Amino acid sequence: NPVATAALHVFVSEVEARRGAFGTAAKHLRVARSLLDRHENSWLEGISAIAEFCVAYLSADLETAHSHAKRAPHAVVESGHARTRLAALINLGHIYTRRGDFVAATSYFNDAWKMCDMSPRCRDSILDGYAQVALGRRDFHRCDKLIAELRERETPELSYAKVGSFHTQLSSLLAQARWTDARSTADTAIARAQ
């Protein structure tokens, strides 16, 4: 079954990406993409677009990540899969944050926040996104407040959003020349990663 095989490759790519093997993850996604090009499945197309976004984003290929993030909502129109829409909105918010378009980023994060009841853990990614927007606007007080709110949430300490929030916090502290706090935060992040 080609659709089941494509799904297997998408899910294996997620495992590979989580362990940092982005090249291997990308190979699995190319196989899935070639199968989906010949055997359409809008639900899996959306999931694949989200996975391809993640690999490109974590590989610092923002243009490719943006094209995949834009592809996911189109698949949702056919599939109606709300969780894919939620992930796509969050991903687009992060892309526009990195591009410095804080108005668009905030709009995507706001739309995603309204959908979070179906997946409360997604709030972590949105809170980190809001913190990055605040950092970009040099609103350090708001950035710190959002990171503190994220860290108080009852989600795993090693979730992607909580780990990623250390980067956001470090960037904020360095921008404020708060060197001692930055070192302490970096030490905490390293200790958690070990």
C-alpha positions as a printed NumPy array, in Angstrom:
array([[  0.   ,   0.   ,   0.   ],
       [  1.789,   3.186,  -1.172],
       [ -0.09 ,   5.507,   1.203],
       [  0.83 ,   3.348,   4.218],
       [  4.437,   3.282,   3.004],
       [  4.428,   7.084,   2.65 ],
       [  3.024,   7.377,   6.186],
       [  5.759,   5.109,   7.51 ],
       [  8.421,   7.292,   5.883],
       [  6.871,  10.47 ,   7.311],
       [  6.748,   9.018,  10.816],
       [ 10.289,   7.632,  10.601],
       [ 11.442,  11.09 ,   9.452],
       [ 10.005,  12.563,  12.662],
       [ 11.992,  10.082,  14.758],
       [ 15.155,  10.831,  12.795],
       [ 14.654,  14.595,  13.108],
       [ 14.168,  14.298,  16.881],
       [ 17.542,  12.628,  17.183],
       [ 19.142,  15.312,  15.019],
       [ 19.606,  13.207,  11.868],
       [ 18.145,  15.83 ,   9.538],
       [ 19.738,  14.386,   6.398],
       [ 18.196,  10.977,   7.034],
       [ 14.866,  12.597,   7.907],
       [ 14.94 ,  14.55 ,   4.636],
       [ 15.595,  11.339,   2.66 ],
       [ 12.543,   9.683,   4.227],
       [ 10.462,  12.751,   3.419],
       [ 11.597,  12.704,  -0.221],
       [ 10.44 ,   9.083,  -0.495],
       [  7.11 ,   9.984,   1.118],
       [  6.742,  12.989,  -1.203],
       [  7.355,  10.868,  -4.316],
       [  4.693,   8.393,  -3.174],
       [  2.203,  11.134,  -2.308],
       [  2.733,  12.767,  -5.703],
       [  1.376,   9.575,  -7.287],
       [ -1.124,   8.524,  -4.582],
       [ -2.912,  11.545,  -3.13 ],
       [ -3.936,  11.687,   0.509],
       [ -4.695,  15.191,   1.805],
       [ -4.379,  14.232,   5.481],
       [ -0.934,  12.725,   4.97 ],
       [  0.033,  15.601,   2.668],
       [ -0.58 ,  17.996,   5.582],
       [  1.367,  15.855,   8.047],
       [  4.198,  15.558,   5.529],
       [  4.275,  19.342,   4.995],
       [  4.569,  19.861,   8.773],
       [  7.402,  17.316,   9.007],
       [  9.186,  18.896,   6.026],
       [  8.799,  22.308,   7.648],
       [ 10.412,  21.04 ,  10.854],
       [ 13.405,  19.502,   9.082],
       [ 13.992,  22.62 ,   6.969],
       [ 13.478,  24.996,   9.912],
       [ 15.816,  23.08 ,  12.197],
       [ 18.346,  22.974,   9.35 ],
       [ 18.112,  26.799,   9.136],
       [ 16.644,  26.691,   5.612],
       [ 13.96 ,  29.298,   6.214],
       [ 12.833,  29.684,   2.6  ],
       [ 12.17 ,  25.963,   2.22 ],
       [ 10.565,  25.864,   5.668],
       [  8.279,  28.73 ,   4.66 ],
       [  7.148,  26.968,   1.481],
       [  6.289,  23.813,   3.462],
       [  4.512,  25.836,   6.163],
       [  2.351,  27.47 ,   3.465],
       [  1.594,  24.079,   1.874],
       [  0.103,  22.549,   5.031],
       [ -3.019,  24.788,   5.236],
       [ -3.879,  23.917,   1.625],
       [ -3.975,  20.234,   2.576],
       [ -6.211,  21.092,   5.537],
       [ -8.826,  22.578,   3.198],
       [ -9.376,  19.078,   1.779],
       [ -8.691,  16.933,   4.834],
       [-10.268,  19.141,   7.49 ],
       [ -7.588,  17.964,   9.947],
       [ -7.637,  20.631,  12.667],
       [ -4.363,  19.601,  14.351],
       [ -2.523,  20.068,  11.069],
       [ -4.045,  23.544,  10.792],
       [ -2.929,  24.311,  14.347],
       [  0.637,  23.168,  13.645],
       [  0.706,  25.126,  10.373],
       [ -0.394,  28.332,  12.106],
       [  2.302,  27.942,  14.762],
       [  4.936,  27.194,  12.115],
       [  3.946,  30.235,  10.055],
       [  4.118,  32.354,  13.212],
       [  7.686,  31.2  ,  13.817],
       [  8.673,  31.842,  10.197],
       [  7.314,  35.391,  10.264],
       [  9.002,  35.989,  13.623],
       [ 12.352,  34.997,  12.115],
       [ 11.647,  37.313,   9.173],
       [ 10.931,  40.211,  11.537],
       [  7.268,  40.552,  10.514],
       [  5.938,  40.66 ,  14.055],
       [  2.419,  41.735,  13.079],
       [  1.93 ,  38.676,  10.842],
       [  3.636,  36.416,  13.393],
       [  1.381,  37.61 ,  16.197],
       [ -1.691,  37.131,  14.024],
       [ -0.729,  33.504,  13.31 ],
       [  0.053,  32.858,  16.981],
       [ -3.275,  34.428,  18.027],
       [ -5.195,  32.215,  15.59 ],
       [ -3.327,  29.158,  16.858],
       [ -3.957,  30.1  ,  20.514],
       [ -7.705,  30.041,  19.853],
       [ -7.416,  26.398,  18.748],
       [ -5.227,  25.133,  21.603],
       [ -7.975,  23.439,  23.57 ],
       [ -7.557,  20.43 ,  21.26 ],
       [ -3.829,  20.246,  22.023],
       [ -2.818,  22.18 ,  25.163],
       [  0.888,  21.327,  24.718],
       [  0.898,  23.542,  21.639],
       [  0.524,  26.51 ,  23.961],
       [  4.195,  26.039,  24.87 ],
       [  5.295,  26.647,  21.27 ],
       [  3.001,  29.649,  21.02 ],
       [  4.268,  31.139,  24.295],
       [  7.844,  30.79 ,  23.056],
       [  6.733,  32.395,  19.781],
       [  5.169,  35.317,  21.63 ],
       [  8.4  ,  35.624,  23.661],
       [ 10.444,  35.722,  20.439],
       [  8.15 ,  38.457,  19.075],
       [  8.623,  40.425,  22.31 ],
       [ 12.388,  39.932,  22.028],
       [ 12.325,  41.154,  18.431],
       [ 10.481,  44.25 ,  19.593],
       [ 13.012,  44.634,  22.42 ],
       [ 10.239,  44.286,  25.009],
       [ 12.467,  42.336,  27.38 ],
       [ 10.072,  42.495,  30.332],
       [  7.303,  40.82 ,  28.297],
       [  9.774,  38.293,  26.891],
       [ 10.889,  37.307,  30.406],
       [  7.284,  37.098,  31.604],
       [  6.267,  34.807,  28.72 ],
       [  9.258,  32.518,  29.257],
       [  8.445,  32.288,  32.966],
       [  4.84 ,  31.406,  32.091],
       [  6.044,  28.719,  29.681],
       [  8.416,  27.198,  32.229],
       [  5.642,  27.001,  34.861],
       [  3.426,  24.912,  32.597],
       [  3.03 ,  21.233,  33.413],
       [  4.663,  19.871,  30.293],
       [  7.836,  17.782,  30.092],
       [ 10.987,  19.741,  30.829],
       [ 12.652,  18.376,  27.708],
       [  9.799,  19.267,  25.344],
       [ 11.001,  21.076,  22.23 ],
       [  9.335,  24.348,  23.234],
       [ 10.755,  24.364,  26.758],
       [ 14.247,  23.523,  25.533],
       [ 13.924,  26.113,  22.749],
       [ 12.869,  28.742,  25.247],
       [ 16.413,  28.693,  26.656],
       [ 17.659,  30.025,  23.317],
       [ 15.016,  32.758,  23.418],
       [ 15.91 ,  33.63 ,  27.003],
       [ 19.647,  33.653,  26.28 ],
       [ 19.115,  35.937,  23.295],
       [ 17.114,  38.297,  25.491],
       [ 19.692,  38.327,  28.275],
       [ 22.569,  38.895,  25.854],
       [ 20.693,  41.753,  24.157],
       [ 20.352,  43.352,  27.598],
       [ 24.04 ,  42.748,  28.443],
       [ 22.974,  40.692,  31.472],
       [ 26.06 ,  38.498,  31.293],
       [ 25.799,  36.79 ,  34.685],
       [ 22.171,  35.837,  34.133],
       [ 23.032,  34.622,  30.619],
       [ 25.782,  32.379,  31.953],
       [ 23.491,  30.935,  34.623],
       [ 20.78 ,  30.287,  32.031],
       [ 23.288,  28.64 ,  29.678],
       [ 24.575,  26.429,  32.51 ],
       [ 20.997,  25.35 ,  33.313],
       [ 20.274,  24.586,  29.659],
       [ 23.455,  22.53 ,  29.299],
       [ 22.76 ,  20.618,  32.5  ],
       [ 19.282,  19.701,  31.264],
       [ 20.636,  18.601,  27.907],
       [ 23.077,  16.144,  29.468]])
